[in-house]
Amino acid sequence: MDFILPLYKNGLISPEANLFFAVVMGFAFGFVLERTGFTRSQYIADTFYFKNLAVPKIMGVTVITATTWFILFASMGWIDLGALFTPKTYVWPYLIGGLLFGLGMVMAGYCPGTAVAGLGTGKSDALVFILGLFGGAFLYFLLYPMIADFASSTDLGVLKLHDLFGGNEYTSYILTVIVESAIIGFLMILQKLTNKGEKA
């Protein structure tokens, strides 16, 4: 059998092995978050005040790095891009959900991943965030019958960047690198101006 990623979806590893690798990678991810300081709530809160934009800049570099490996492996025949899960695009639900998610992050200083890693290091505010996270999820479950129509509205299906321009996966890759690089550059300028204004 050819070695083609993703391993589990292409039947190259068992469900048990897939779970094992997921747990190992999860611990590794949490370790990196802790070592880089991302499990401190102030680190993320400062992002929304433009005092420290390391988080979005690192996220942008991560996106560029990951997509580079994806497109490289695809060109070598090591990964089947068509086998990767791509969720549908729901315009208004995503916009409203993203706004609520952002408000939660700026108020708490955590996202779900950093909160779990923070809890692992004994941070009590991370525990409060996680309890609020589960409370919000339960509230969404209770309210879903009333907002089900909205949650499934403006469905554009599986939409990819290259679908908008009539290209292929390489088109999406080039656009991703350009957009993320522009965002990182803008954030660097914004942080420099913010810090300069505070010193003045």
PDB file of C-alpha atoms in Angstrom:
ATOM      1  CA  MET A   1       0.000   0.000   0.000  1.00  0.00           C
ATOM      2  CA  ASP A   2       1.325   3.440  -0.937  1.00  0.00           C
ATOM      3  CA  PHE A   3       2.289   5.830   1.835  1.00  0.00           C
ATOM      4  CA  ILE A   4      -0.254   8.611   1.350  1.00  0.00           C
ATOM      5  CA  LEU A   5      -1.411  11.014   4.040  1.00  0.00           C
ATOM      6  CA  PRO A   6      -3.755  11.314   5.893  1.00  0.00           C
ATOM      7  CA  LEU A   7      -2.778   7.917   7.317  1.00  0.00           C
ATOM      8  CA  TYR A   8      -5.985   7.008   9.148  1.00  0.00           C
ATOM      9  CA  LYS A   9      -8.413   8.103   6.454  1.00  0.00           C
ATOM     10  CA  ASN A  10      -6.446   6.192   3.821  1.00  0.00           C
ATOM     11  CA  GLY A  11      -6.456   3.050   5.974  1.00  0.00           C
ATOM     12  CA  LEU A  12      -2.728   2.995   6.704  1.00  0.00           C
ATOM     13  CA  ILE A  13      -3.089   3.002  10.496  1.00  0.00           C
ATOM     14  CA  SER A  14      -5.706   1.625  12.878  1.00  0.00           C
ATOM     15  CA  PRO A  15      -8.168   3.745  14.901  1.00  0.00           C
ATOM     16  CA  GLU A  16      -6.149   2.898  18.026  1.00  0.00           C
ATOM     17  CA  ALA A  17      -2.906   4.096  16.455  1.00  0.00           C
ATOM     18  CA  ASN A  18      -4.641   7.232  15.214  1.00  0.00           C
ATOM     19  CA  LEU A  19      -5.843   7.985  18.748  1.00  0.00           C
ATOM     20  CA  PHE A  20      -2.367   7.337  20.150  1.00  0.00           C
ATOM     21  CA  PHE A  21      -0.739   9.756  17.726  1.00  0.00           C
ATOM     22  CA  ALA A  22      -3.455  12.339  18.448  1.00  0.00           C
ATOM     23  CA  VAL A  23      -2.757  12.156  22.191  1.00  0.00           C
ATOM     24  CA  VAL A  24       1.019  12.399  21.695  1.00  0.00           C
ATOM     25  CA  MET A  25       0.672  15.364  19.353  1.00  0.00           C
ATOM     26  CA  GLY A  26      -1.790  16.981  21.769  1.00  0.00           C
ATOM     27  CA  PHE A  27       0.715  16.778  24.619  1.00  0.00           C
ATOM     28  CA  ALA A  28       3.444  18.130  22.341  1.00  0.00           C
ATOM     29  CA  PHE A  29       1.211  21.023  21.295  1.00  0.00           C
ATOM     30  CA  GLY A  30       0.416  21.839  24.922  1.00  0.00           C
ATOM     31  CA  PHE A  31       4.110  21.729  25.810  1.00  0.00           C
ATOM     32  CA  VAL A  32       4.933  24.221  23.053  1.00  0.00           C
ATOM     33  CA  LEU A  33       2.095  26.516  24.141  1.00  0.00           C
ATOM     34  CA  GLU A  34       3.413  26.550  27.697  1.00  0.00           C
ATOM     35  CA  ARG A  35       7.035  27.084  26.720  1.00  0.00           C
ATOM     36  CA  THR A  36       6.147  30.006  24.446  1.00  0.00           C
ATOM     37  CA  GLY A  37       4.044  31.688  27.145  1.00  0.00           C
ATOM     38  CA  PHE A  38       0.722  31.293  25.340  1.00  0.00           C
ATOM     39  CA  THR A  39      -0.895  29.794  28.449  1.00  0.00           C
ATOM     40  CA  ARG A  40      -0.723  33.160  30.238  1.00  0.00           C
ATOM     41  CA  SER A  41      -4.002  35.025  29.831  1.00  0.00           C
ATOM     42  CA  GLN A  42      -2.250  38.407  29.701  1.00  0.00           C
ATOM     43  CA  TYR A  43      -0.339  37.244  26.627  1.00  0.00           C
ATOM     44  CA  ILE A  44      -3.502  36.858  24.580  1.00  0.00           C
ATOM     45  CA  ALA A  45      -5.351  39.798  26.156  1.00  0.00           C
ATOM     46  CA  ASP A  46      -2.508  42.124  25.116  1.00  0.00           C
ATOM     47  CA  THR A  47      -3.161  41.082  21.521  1.00  0.00           C
ATOM     48  CA  PHE A  48      -6.513  42.861  21.497  1.00  0.00           C
ATOM     49  CA  TYR A  49      -4.923  46.042  22.830  1.00  0.00           C
ATOM     50  CA  PHE A  50      -2.179  45.847  20.159  1.00  0.00           C
ATOM     51  CA  LYS A  51       0.494  45.738  22.871  1.00  0.00           C
ATOM     52  CA  ASN A  52       1.840  42.303  21.976  1.00  0.00           C
ATOM     53  CA  LEU A  53       0.920  40.837  18.602  1.00  0.00           C
ATOM     54  CA  ALA A  54       3.130  37.763  18.838  1.00  0.00           C
ATOM     55  CA  VAL A  55       0.129  35.399  18.901  1.00  0.00           C
ATOM     56  CA  PRO A  56      -1.441  36.391  15.543  1.00  0.00           C
ATOM     57  CA  LYS A  57       2.004  36.759  13.963  1.00  0.00           C
ATOM     58  CA  ILE A  58       2.997  33.253  15.034  1.00  0.00           C
ATOM     59  CA  MET A  59      -0.366  31.945  13.851  1.00  0.00           C
ATOM     60  CA  GLY A  60       0.252  33.535  10.469  1.00  0.00           C
ATOM     61  CA  VAL A  61       3.710  32.001  10.192  1.00  0.00           C
ATOM     62  CA  THR A  62       2.208  28.651  11.231  1.00  0.00           C
ATOM     63  CA  VAL A  63      -0.399  28.848   8.464  1.00  0.00           C
ATOM     64  CA  ILE A  64       2.277  29.616   5.864  1.00  0.00           C
ATOM     65  CA  THR A  65       4.520  26.816   7.137  1.00  0.00           C
ATOM     66  CA  ALA A  66       1.721  24.244   7.266  1.00  0.00           C
ATOM     67  CA  THR A  67       0.361  25.073   3.811  1.00  0.00           C
ATOM     68  CA  THR A  68       3.897  24.969   2.388  1.00  0.00           C
ATOM     69  CA  TRP A  69       4.384  21.424   3.694  1.00  0.00           C
ATOM     70  CA  PHE A  70       0.928  20.432   2.469  1.00  0.00           C
ATOM     71  CA  ILE A  71       1.505  21.680  -1.062  1.00  0.00           C
ATOM     72  CA  LEU A  72       5.024  20.219  -1.125  1.00  0.00           C
ATOM     73  CA  PHE A  73       3.849  16.787   0.019  1.00  0.00           C
ATOM     74  CA  ALA A  74       0.958  16.938  -2.458  1.00  0.00           C
ATOM     75  CA  SER A  75       3.328  17.689  -5.344  1.00  0.00           C
ATOM     76  CA  MET A  76       5.434  14.661  -4.289  1.00  0.00           C
ATOM     77  CA  GLY A  77       2.363  12.438  -4.085  1.00  0.00           C
ATOM     78  CA  TRP A  78       2.682  11.932  -0.327  1.00  0.00           C
ATOM     79  CA  ILE A  79      -0.632  13.505   0.598  1.00  0.00           C
ATOM     80  CA  ASP A  80      -4.101  13.371  -0.905  1.00  0.00           C
ATOM     81  CA  LEU A  81      -5.496  16.890  -0.567  1.00  0.00           C
ATOM     82  CA  GLY A  82      -8.918  15.637  -1.588  1.00  0.00           C
ATOM     83  CA  ALA A  83      -9.013  13.363   1.478  1.00  0.00           C
ATOM     84  CA  LEU A  84      -8.584  16.283   3.889  1.00  0.00           C
ATOM     85  CA  PHE A  85     -11.756  17.418   5.621  1.00  0.00           C
ATOM     86  CA  THR A  86     -12.978  20.856   4.601  1.00  0.00           C
ATOM     87  CA  PRO A  87     -16.038  22.208   6.422  1.00  0.00           C
ATOM     88  CA  LYS A  88     -18.834  24.045   4.669  1.00  0.00           C
ATOM     89  CA  THR A  89     -18.917  27.836   4.678  1.00  0.00           C
ATOM     90  CA  TYR A  90     -21.846  29.487   6.461  1.00  0.00           C
ATOM     91  CA  VAL A  91     -21.266  33.218   6.066  1.00  0.00           C
ATOM     92  CA  TRP A  92     -23.402  34.881   8.753  1.00  0.00           C
ATOM     93  CA  PRO A  93     -23.124  32.113  11.358  1.00  0.00           C
ATOM     94  CA  TYR A  94     -19.323  32.227  10.953  1.00  0.00           C
ATOM     95  CA  LEU A  95     -19.229  36.022  11.264  1.00  0.00           C
ATOM     96  CA  ILE A  96     -21.434  36.123  14.358  1.00  0.00           C
ATOM     97  CA  GLY A  97     -19.720  33.089  15.879  1.00  0.00           C
ATOM     98  CA  GLY A  98     -16.301  34.598  15.227  1.00  0.00           C
ATOM     99  CA  LEU A  99     -17.363  37.862  16.878  1.00  0.00           C
ATOM    100  CA  LEU A 100     -18.600  36.033  19.992  1.00  0.00           C
ATOM    101  CA  PHE A 101     -15.462  33.901  20.076  1.00  0.00           C
ATOM    102  CA  GLY A 102     -13.276  37.004  19.848  1.00  0.00           C
ATOM    103  CA  LEU A 103     -15.182  38.743  22.633  1.00  0.00           C
ATOM    104  CA  GLY A 104     -14.726  35.669  24.814  1.00  0.00           C
ATOM    105  CA  MET A 105     -11.002  35.638  24.127  1.00  0.00           C
ATOM    106  CA  VAL A 106     -10.469  39.315  24.915  1.00  0.00           C
ATOM    107  CA  MET A 107     -12.458  39.051  28.156  1.00  0.00           C
ATOM    108  CA  ALA A 108     -10.819  35.828  29.356  1.00  0.00           C
ATOM    109  CA  GLY A 109      -7.397  35.960  27.711  1.00  0.00           C
ATOM    110  CA  TYR A 110      -7.726  32.370  26.554  1.00  0.00           C
ATOM    111  CA  CYS A 111      -8.810  30.288  23.608  1.00  0.00           C
ATOM    112  CA  PRO A 112      -9.837  26.635  24.162  1.00  0.00           C
ATOM    113  CA  GLY A 113      -6.377  25.251  23.353  1.00  0.00           C
ATOM    114  CA  THR A 114      -4.397  27.637  25.537  1.00  0.00           C
ATOM    115  CA  ALA A 115      -6.934  27.212  28.365  1.00  0.00           C
ATOM    116  CA  VAL A 116      -6.521  23.432  28.425  1.00  0.00           C
ATOM    117  CA  ALA A 117      -2.747  23.799  28.414  1.00  0.00           C
ATOM    118  CA  GLY A 118      -3.015  26.448  31.123  1.00  0.00           C
ATOM    119  CA  LEU A 119      -5.174  24.161  33.230  1.00  0.00           C
ATOM    120  CA  GLY A 120      -2.494  21.503  32.911  1.00  0.00           C
ATOM    121  CA  THR A 121      -0.042  23.900  34.545  1.00  0.00           C
ATOM    122  CA  GLY A 122      -2.423  24.688  37.397  1.00  0.00           C
ATOM    123  CA  LYS A 123      -3.776  28.087  36.336  1.00  0.00           C
ATOM    124  CA  SER A 124      -7.089  28.735  38.110  1.00  0.00           C
ATOM    125  CA  ASP A 125      -8.281  31.340  35.589  1.00  0.00           C
ATOM    126  CA  ALA A 126      -7.938  28.702  32.872  1.00  0.00           C
ATOM    127  CA  LEU A 127     -10.307  26.480  34.868  1.00  0.00           C
ATOM    128  CA  VAL A 128     -12.841  29.315  35.051  1.00  0.00           C
ATOM    129  CA  PHE A 129     -12.586  29.780  31.285  1.00  0.00           C
ATOM    130  CA  ILE A 130     -13.115  26.072  30.606  1.00  0.00           C
ATOM    131  CA  LEU A 131     -16.158  25.980  32.898  1.00  0.00           C
ATOM    132  CA  GLY A 132     -17.529  28.964  30.999  1.00  0.00           C
ATOM    133  CA  LEU A 133     -16.736  27.218  27.726  1.00  0.00           C
ATOM    134  CA  PHE A 134     -18.760  24.151  28.682  1.00  0.00           C
ATOM    135  CA  GLY A 135     -21.518  26.364  30.045  1.00  0.00           C
ATOM    136  CA  GLY A 136     -21.699  28.221  26.755  1.00  0.00           C
ATOM    137  CA  ALA A 137     -21.734  24.978  24.785  1.00  0.00           C
ATOM    138  CA  PHE A 138     -24.601  23.677  26.940  1.00  0.00           C
ATOM    139  CA  LEU A 139     -26.497  26.938  26.449  1.00  0.00           C
ATOM    140  CA  TYR A 140     -26.008  26.637  22.692  1.00  0.00           C
ATOM    141  CA  PHE A 141     -27.369  23.078  22.886  1.00  0.00           C
ATOM    142  CA  LEU A 142     -30.489  24.322  24.674  1.00  0.00           C
ATOM    143  CA  LEU A 143     -31.029  27.235  22.291  1.00  0.00           C
ATOM    144  CA  TYR A 144     -30.209  25.362  19.084  1.00  0.00           C
ATOM    145  CA  PRO A 145     -33.833  24.478  18.194  1.00  0.00           C
ATOM    146  CA  MET A 146     -34.599  28.210  18.140  1.00  0.00           C
ATOM    147  CA  ILE A 147     -31.544  29.203  16.061  1.00  0.00           C
ATOM    148  CA  ALA A 148     -31.210  26.108  13.854  1.00  0.00           C
ATOM    149  CA  ASP A 149     -32.344  27.963  10.742  1.00  0.00           C
ATOM    150  CA  PHE A 150     -29.796  30.719  11.303  1.00  0.00           C
ATOM    151  CA  ALA A 151     -27.001  28.221  12.082  1.00  0.00           C
ATOM    152  CA  SER A 152     -27.472  26.609   8.675  1.00  0.00           C
ATOM    153  CA  SER A 153     -28.142  29.801   6.720  1.00  0.00           C
ATOM    154  CA  THR A 154     -26.007  31.355   3.962  1.00  0.00           C
ATOM    155  CA  ASP A 155     -24.554  27.932   3.144  1.00  0.00           C
ATOM    156  CA  LEU A 156     -21.952  28.293   0.383  1.00  0.00           C
ATOM    157  CA  GLY A 157     -20.944  24.644   0.573  1.00  0.00           C
ATOM    158  CA  VAL A 158     -17.302  23.609   0.575  1.00  0.00           C
ATOM    159  CA  LEU A 159     -15.687  26.815  -0.622  1.00  0.00           C
ATOM    160  CA  LYS A 160     -11.958  27.129  -1.274  1.00  0.00           C
ATOM    161  CA  LEU A 161      -9.919  30.137  -2.335  1.00  0.00           C
ATOM    162  CA  HIS A 162      -9.135  28.774  -5.763  1.00  0.00           C
ATOM    163  CA  ASP A 163     -12.852  28.233  -6.414  1.00  0.00           C
ATOM    164  CA  LEU A 164     -13.262  31.996  -6.376  1.00  0.00           C
ATOM    165  CA  PHE A 165     -10.569  32.528  -9.019  1.00  0.00           C
ATOM    166  CA  GLY A 166     -10.943  29.435 -11.152  1.00  0.00           C
ATOM    167  CA  GLY A 167      -7.530  28.022 -10.253  1.00  0.00           C
ATOM    168  CA  ASN A 168      -6.310  24.992  -8.348  1.00  0.00           C
ATOM    169  CA  GLU A 169      -4.731  24.176  -4.972  1.00  0.00           C
ATOM    170  CA  TYR A 170      -1.551  25.999  -5.977  1.00  0.00           C
ATOM    171  CA  THR A 171      -3.618  29.148  -6.515  1.00  0.00           C
ATOM    172  CA  SER A 172      -4.955  28.824  -2.975  1.00  0.00           C
ATOM    173  CA  TYR A 173      -1.431  28.339  -1.658  1.00  0.00           C
ATOM    174  CA  ILE A 174      -0.077  31.462  -3.376  1.00  0.00           C
ATOM    175  CA  LEU A 175      -3.034  33.555  -2.203  1.00  0.00           C
ATOM    176  CA  THR A 176      -2.663  32.221   1.352  1.00  0.00           C
ATOM    177  CA  VAL A 177       1.030  33.148   1.493  1.00  0.00           C
ATOM    178  CA  ILE A 178       0.345  36.620   0.079  1.00  0.00           C
ATOM    179  CA  VAL A 179      -2.551  37.355   2.452  1.00  0.00           C
ATOM    180  CA  GLU A 180      -0.846  35.975   5.567  1.00  0.00           C
ATOM    181  CA  SER A 181       2.410  37.812   4.774  1.00  0.00           C
ATOM    182  CA  ALA A 182       0.475  41.060   4.333  1.00  0.00           C
ATOM    183  CA  ILE A 183      -1.328  40.516   7.658  1.00  0.00           C
ATOM    184  CA  ILE A 184       1.947  39.788   9.477  1.00  0.00           C
ATOM    185  CA  GLY A 185       3.546  42.897   7.978  1.00  0.00           C
ATOM    186  CA  PHE A 186       0.555  45.029   8.951  1.00  0.00           C
ATOM    187  CA  LEU A 187       0.624  43.675  12.519  1.00  0.00           C
ATOM    188  CA  MET A 188       4.329  44.443  12.850  1.00  0.00           C
ATOM    189  CA  ILE A 189       3.724  48.039  11.766  1.00  0.00           C
ATOM    190  CA  LEU A 190       0.681  48.323  14.040  1.00  0.00           C
ATOM    191  CA  GLN A 191       2.570  47.052  17.092  1.00  0.00           C
ATOM    192  CA  LYS A 192       5.474  49.406  16.414  1.00  0.00           C
ATOM    193  CA  LEU A 193       3.110  52.386  16.181  1.00  0.00           C
ATOM    194  CA  THR A 194       1.263  51.335  19.349  1.00  0.00           C
ATOM    195  CA  ASN A 195       4.438  50.905  21.376  1.00  0.00           C
ATOM    196  CA  LYS A 196       5.796  54.186  20.005  1.00  0.00           C
ATOM    197  CA  GLY A 197       2.618  55.984  21.068  1.00  0.00           C
ATOM    198  CA  GLU A 198       2.860  54.580  24.603  1.00  0.00           C
ATOM    199  CA  LYS A 199       6.488  55.697  24.970  1.00  0.00           C
ATOM    200  CA  ALA A 200       5.577  59.164  23.769  1.00  0.00           C
TER     201      ALA A 200
END
